[in-house]
Short mmCIF file of C-alpha atoms in Angstrom, two decimals:
data_model
loop_
_atom_site.label_atom_id
_atom_site.label_comp_id
_atom_site.label_asym_id
_atom_site.label_seq_id
_atom_site.Cartn_x
_atom_site.Cartn_y
_atom_site.Cartn_z
CA MET A 1 64.98 80.08 36.65
CA ASN A 2 64.97 79.48 40.39
CA ILE A 3 67.64 77.69 42.43
CA GLN A 4 65.53 74.56 42.93
CA LYS A 5 65.18 74.03 39.14
CA ILE A 6 68.90 74.53 38.65
CA ILE A 7 69.67 71.90 41.31
CA GLU A 8 67.17 69.45 39.74
CA GLN A 9 68.70 69.83 36.27
CA LEU A 10 72.30 69.83 37.56
CA PHE A 11 71.95 66.66 39.63
CA ASN A 12 69.04 65.09 37.65
CA ILE A 13 66.83 64.74 40.71
CA ASP A 14 63.17 65.29 41.40
CA SER A 15 61.59 68.26 43.16
CA ASN A 16 61.19 66.51 46.53
CA THR A 17 64.88 65.63 46.68
CA SER A 18 65.98 69.11 45.60
CA ALA A 19 63.72 70.67 48.23
CA THR A 20 65.30 68.45 50.91
CA ILE A 21 68.80 69.49 49.80
CA ILE A 22 67.90 73.17 49.88
CA ILE A 23 66.34 72.88 53.35
CA THR A 24 69.39 70.97 54.64
CA VAL A 25 71.78 73.58 53.25
CA ILE A 26 69.72 76.42 54.72
CA VAL A 27 69.56 74.74 58.14
CA PHE A 28 73.34 74.08 58.06
CA ALA A 29 74.05 77.67 57.01
CA LEU A 30 71.79 79.10 59.69
CA GLY A 31 73.38 76.83 62.29
CA TYR A 32 76.86 77.93 61.20
CA ILE A 33 75.84 81.58 61.24
CA PHE A 34 74.23 81.34 64.69
CA THR A 35 77.23 79.42 66.04
CA SER A 36 79.67 81.95 64.60
CA VAL A 37 77.63 84.87 65.92
CA GLY A 38 77.43 83.16 69.31
CA LYS A 39 81.19 82.61 69.42
CA THR A 40 81.80 86.19 68.32
CA ILE A 41 79.49 87.53 71.03
CA SER A 42 81.09 85.23 73.60
CA LYS A 43 84.62 86.31 72.65
CA HIS A 44 83.49 89.93 72.67
CA SER A 45 82.04 89.49 76.17
CA ILE A 46 85.24 87.84 77.39
CA ARG A 47 87.37 90.62 75.91
CA LYS A 48 85.08 93.23 77.45
CA ALA A 49 85.24 91.53 80.86
CA ASN A 50 89.04 91.23 80.67
CA ARG A 51 89.35 94.89 79.69
CA LYS A 52 87.20 95.86 82.66
CA ILE A 53 89.22 93.69 85.04
CA PHE A 54 92.46 95.12 83.65
CA ILE A 55 91.37 98.77 83.88
CA ASN A 56 89.72 98.31 87.32
CA ASN A 57 92.90 96.82 88.72
CA LEU A 58 94.97 99.68 87.32
CA GLU A 59 92.57 102.14 88.97
CA SER A 60 92.79 100.17 92.21
CA LEU A 61 96.58 100.19 91.91
CA ILE A 62 96.50 104.00 91.87
CA THR A 63 94.52 103.91 95.12
CA SER A 64 97.10 101.60 96.72
CA LEU A 65 99.97 103.80 95.52
CA ASN A 66 98.30 106.85 97.05
CA LYS A 67 97.87 104.99 100.35
CA ARG A 68 101.53 104.01 100.20
CA ARG A 69 102.42 107.69 99.79
CA GLU A 70 100.35 108.52 102.87
CA VAL A 71 102.36 105.97 104.86
CA ILE A 72 105.60 107.51 103.53
CA LYS A 73 104.48 110.98 104.62
CA LEU A 74 103.66 109.62 108.08
CA GLN A 75 107.08 107.97 108.29
CA LEU A 76 108.82 111.19 107.24
CA MET A 77 106.88 113.10 109.88
CA HIS A 78 108.05 110.69 112.58
CA LEU A 79 111.61 110.81 111.29
CA ASN A 80 111.93 114.55 111.89
CA VAL A 81 115.25 114.92 113.75
CA LYS A 82 113.65 116.87 116.61
CA THR A 83 110.92 114.34 117.25
CA PHE A 84 111.92 111.20 115.41
CA THR A 85 110.91 107.81 116.69
CA VAL A 86 111.64 104.40 115.24
CA VAL A 87 109.03 103.71 112.57
CA PRO A 88 108.51 100.11 111.46
CA ILE A 89 109.52 99.73 107.81
CA SER A 90 107.39 97.02 106.25
CA LYS A 91 107.17 95.74 102.71
CA ILE A 92 103.73 95.54 101.13
CA GLN A 93 102.37 93.50 98.26
CA PHE A 94 100.35 95.28 95.61
CA PHE A 95 97.66 92.65 95.06
CA GLN A 96 96.56 94.33 91.81
CA ILE A 97 99.92 93.48 90.22
CA SER A 98 99.49 89.83 91.22
CA ILE A 99 96.03 89.78 89.64
CA LEU A 100 97.25 91.40 86.41
CA ASN A 101 100.21 89.03 86.24
CA SER A 102 97.87 86.07 86.67
CA MET A 103 96.17 87.07 83.40
CA THR A 104 98.17 85.76 80.46
CA TYR A 105 99.82 88.31 78.20
CA LYS A 106 97.98 86.79 75.21
CA GLU A 107 94.48 87.21 76.66
CA THR A 108 95.12 90.73 77.88
CA PHE A 109 96.65 91.69 74.54
CA GLU A 110 93.63 90.29 72.68
CA CYS A 111 91.17 92.21 74.84
CA PHE A 112 92.74 95.49 73.69
CA PHE A 113 93.84 94.72 70.14
CA THR A 114 91.52 92.14 68.59
CA GLY A 115 87.81 92.17 67.75
CA ILE A 116 85.77 94.67 65.80
CA GLU A 117 85.62 97.07 68.75
CA ASN A 118 89.43 97.40 68.62
CA ILE A 119 89.88 97.23 64.86
CA LEU A 120 87.97 100.50 64.51
CA TYR A 121 90.86 102.45 66.05
CA SER A 122 93.08 104.32 63.63
CA SER A 123 96.58 103.06 62.91
CA LYS A 124 98.13 105.95 64.84
CA THR A 125 95.88 105.38 67.86
CA SER A 126 96.53 101.63 67.77
CA LYS A 127 100.30 102.20 67.89
CA LEU A 128 99.91 104.55 70.85
CA ARG A 129 97.70 102.06 72.69
CA SER A 130 100.23 99.32 71.97
CA LYS A 131 103.02 101.39 73.52
CA CYS A 132 100.82 102.15 76.53
CA PHE A 133 99.98 98.48 76.94
CA ILE A 134 103.68 97.58 77.06
CA LYS A 135 104.27 100.47 79.48
CA VAL A 136 101.76 98.96 81.91
CA TRP A 137 103.94 95.88 82.39
CA GLU A 138 107.06 98.03 82.66
CA ASN A 139 105.39 100.15 85.34
CA MET A 140 104.31 97.13 87.37
CA SER A 141 107.82 95.72 87.27
CA ASN A 142 109.29 99.04 88.38
CA ILE A 143 106.78 99.41 91.22
CA GLU A 144 107.74 95.99 92.60
CA PHE A 145 111.44 96.83 92.16
CA TRP A 146 111.12 100.09 94.13
CA GLU A 147 109.08 98.43 96.86
CA ASN A 148 111.60 95.61 97.29
CA ASN A 149 114.58 97.94 96.98
CA MET A 150 113.20 100.36 99.57
CA TYR A 151 112.70 97.56 102.09
CA GLU A 152 116.12 96.01 101.38
CA GLN A 153 117.81 99.38 101.89
CA MET A 154 115.84 100.69 104.84
CA LYS A 155 115.42 97.58 106.97
CA PRO A 156 119.20 97.29 107.65
CA ALA A 157 119.34 101.05 108.31
CA GLN A 158 116.53 100.76 110.82
CA ASP A 159 118.22 97.78 112.47
CA GLU A 160 121.42 99.82 112.70
CA ILE A 161 119.56 102.67 114.43
CA ASN A 162 118.23 100.18 116.97
CA ARG A 163 121.75 98.86 117.53
CA LEU A 164 123.20 102.34 117.98
CA ASN A 165 120.43 103.27 120.40
CA GLU A 166 121.48 100.37 122.58
CA ILE A 167 125.11 101.56 122.46
CA LEU A 168 124.01 105.13 123.21
CA THR A 169 122.27 104.00 126.39
CA LYS A 170 125.56 103.31 128.18
CA PRO A 171 127.25 106.77 127.94
CA LEU A 172 123.91 108.48 128.61
CA THR A 173 123.40 106.41 131.75
CA GLU A 174 126.96 107.07 132.92
CA MET A 175 126.52 110.79 132.20
CA ARG A 176 123.33 110.98 134.25
CA VAL A 177 124.73 108.92 137.10
CA LEU A 178 127.74 111.23 137.23
CA TYR A 179 125.87 114.54 137.21
CA THR A 180 123.38 113.21 139.79
CA GLU A 181 126.28 112.31 142.05
CA LEU A 182 127.95 115.67 141.47
CA LEU A 183 124.81 117.63 142.33
CA SER A 184 124.40 115.66 145.52
CA ASN A 185 127.73 117.13 146.66
CA MET A 186 126.86 120.76 145.95
CA ASP A 187 126.38 121.58 149.61
CA ASN A 188 129.57 119.85 150.68
CA PRO A 189 131.69 122.54 152.42
CA ALA A 190 134.88 120.63 151.58
CA ILE A 191 134.72 121.33 147.83
CA ILE A 192 136.89 124.09 146.47
CA SER A 193 135.46 127.24 144.92
CA LEU A 194 136.34 126.21 141.34
CA GLU A 195 134.46 122.93 141.75
CA LYS A 196 131.57 124.85 143.31
CA GLU A 197 131.39 127.11 140.24
CA PHE A 198 131.46 124.04 138.03
CA LEU A 199 128.63 122.36 139.93
CA ILE A 200 126.52 125.52 139.83
CA GLU A 201 126.87 125.64 136.04
CA VAL A 202 126.07 121.92 135.77
CA LYS A 203 122.87 122.50 137.74
CA SER A 204 122.02 125.49 135.55
CA ILE A 205 122.34 123.31 132.43
CA ILE A 206 120.15 120.60 133.94
CA ASP A 207 117.52 123.12 135.06
CA ALA A 208 117.36 124.54 131.50
CA TRP A 209 117.07 121.01 130.08
CA LEU A 210 114.19 120.18 132.43
CA THR A 211 112.16 123.10 131.04
CA GLN A 212 112.18 121.58 127.54
CA GLU A 213 109.46 119.40 126.05
CA ASN A 214 110.25 115.71 125.58
CA ILE A 215 113.30 115.93 127.82
CA ASP A 216 114.22 112.27 127.22
CA HIS A 217 114.17 112.61 123.45
CA GLY A 218 117.54 112.12 121.78
CA TYR A 219 117.59 115.57 120.18
CA THR A 220 116.77 117.35 123.46
CA VAL A 221 119.33 115.37 125.46
CA ASN A 222 122.03 115.97 122.85
CA GLU A 223 121.39 119.70 122.40
CA PHE A 224 120.65 120.66 126.03
CA LEU A 225 122.83 118.19 127.95
CA SER A 226 125.60 116.47 125.97
CA LYS A 227 126.74 119.49 123.94
CA LYS A 228 126.39 121.85 126.90
CA PHE A 229 128.43 119.55 129.13
CA ILE A 230 131.14 119.22 126.48
CA SER A 231 131.46 122.99 126.25
CA LEU A 232 131.34 123.43 130.03
CA SER A 233 133.88 120.69 130.74
CA SER A 234 136.37 122.30 128.36
CA LYS A 235 136.14 125.40 130.53
CA TYR A 236 136.84 123.38 133.71
CA GLU A 237 139.26 120.83 132.25
CA LYS A 238 141.45 120.87 135.37
CA ILE A 239 138.62 119.29 137.38
CA GLN A 240 138.64 115.49 137.19
CA SER A 241 134.85 115.15 137.38
CA ALA A 242 134.55 117.62 134.48
CA LYS A 243 136.84 115.42 132.39
CA LYS A 244 134.68 112.36 133.13
CA LEU A 245 131.51 114.28 132.33
CA LYS A 246 133.03 115.42 129.05
CA GLU A 247 134.08 111.87 128.16
CA HIS A 248 130.56 110.50 128.67
CA SER A 249 129.01 113.47 126.87
CA VAL A 250 131.33 113.18 123.85
CA LEU A 251 130.49 109.50 123.44
CA ALA A 252 126.76 110.18 123.81
CA SER A 253 126.88 112.99 121.26
CA TYR A 254 128.99 110.88 118.87
CA TRP A 255 126.63 107.91 118.85
CA TYR A 256 123.58 110.18 118.60
CA GLY A 257 125.19 111.93 115.62
CA ASN A 258 125.57 108.56 113.86
CA ILE A 259 121.90 107.83 114.47
CA VAL A 260 120.97 111.22 112.99
CA ARG A 261 123.05 110.59 109.85
CA ILE A 262 121.40 107.21 109.28
CA ASN A 263 118.01 108.80 109.93
CA GLU A 264 118.74 111.46 107.29
CA SER A 265 119.71 108.70 104.85
CA ILE A 266 116.36 106.98 105.48
CA GLN A 267 114.57 110.28 104.90
CA ARG A 268 116.32 110.75 101.53
CA SER A 269 115.42 107.20 100.50
CA LEU A 270 111.79 107.75 101.48
CA ARG A 271 111.61 111.01 99.50
CA ASP A 272 113.09 109.27 96.44
CA TYR A 273 110.59 106.46 96.87
CA ASP A 274 107.73 108.95 97.20
CA THR A 275 108.84 110.69 94.00
CA SER A 276 108.79 107.36 92.18
CA MET A 277 105.32 106.48 93.51
CA ARG A 278 104.05 109.90 92.38
CA TYR A 279 105.47 109.23 88.89
CA PHE A 280 103.83 105.79 88.73
CA ILE A 281 100.46 107.28 89.75
CA LYS A 282 100.59 109.94 87.02
CA THR A 283 101.77 107.45 84.41
CA THR A 284 99.09 104.90 85.28
CA LYS A 285 96.37 107.55 84.95
CA VAL A 286 97.59 108.38 81.43
CA LEU A 287 97.77 104.69 80.52
CA ILE A 288 94.19 104.09 81.67
CA LYS A 289 92.91 107.06 79.69
CA THR A 290 94.70 105.87 76.53
CA LEU A 291 93.65 102.22 76.83
CA GLN A 292 89.98 102.91 77.50
#
């Protein structure tokens, strides 16, 4: 017995009415099926698009982290004690993190853990992917923390170096004014032999300094002028001009030493920061591979 006969007997209706009911039910069922399939395809497409956006931004984040490391290497190169120059320390924004944070946790979670394409993963793999997904957010938070922390630590240090450089200018200027004046008196017949010996050695130090590269660089001035004058002045401590030269040289060397110590602190911070960026790059690569 076919379905139409059953409907006619069950509801006591004629064949035309039963046919209409069957057609209506079929049309409704087909409409429901097509609508459901359409929604499923649409949700699948949205999940797929969100997954692609998520993964692409993680890959782009790796590129930005590598570029940040290149900047760090350049800064470390400039901060070499023999050649160091003041390098602007700027804070950057990783735009990929802003994009990923703009996606709600719910929609990003669904794109990796709902739908038939994600259900097919084994229980063990699903747990691993879940841990990796959580790790992504942890990594992004840590990256922003390190970036902010680096800037907050290094900007004051850089400002302090600038301040100390201004202080250093005074004893260096006084030291140069003094030795220029002393050398101008070398041919004065009135000076005693001990002072003459002192002036000859001062000139010898200056001549050796002038043969160096970057003679105005802090390292060169400290090593070939300030320290040499301190040692020389101790030898001729009975001469008043030697005492003055030593005083200026000691101050210059002291303030330069403080700059060097701060510079070394900045270098250590940059190396720590670089190590962290290298860790985040490696971790992000593993997370991408696991989530794909």
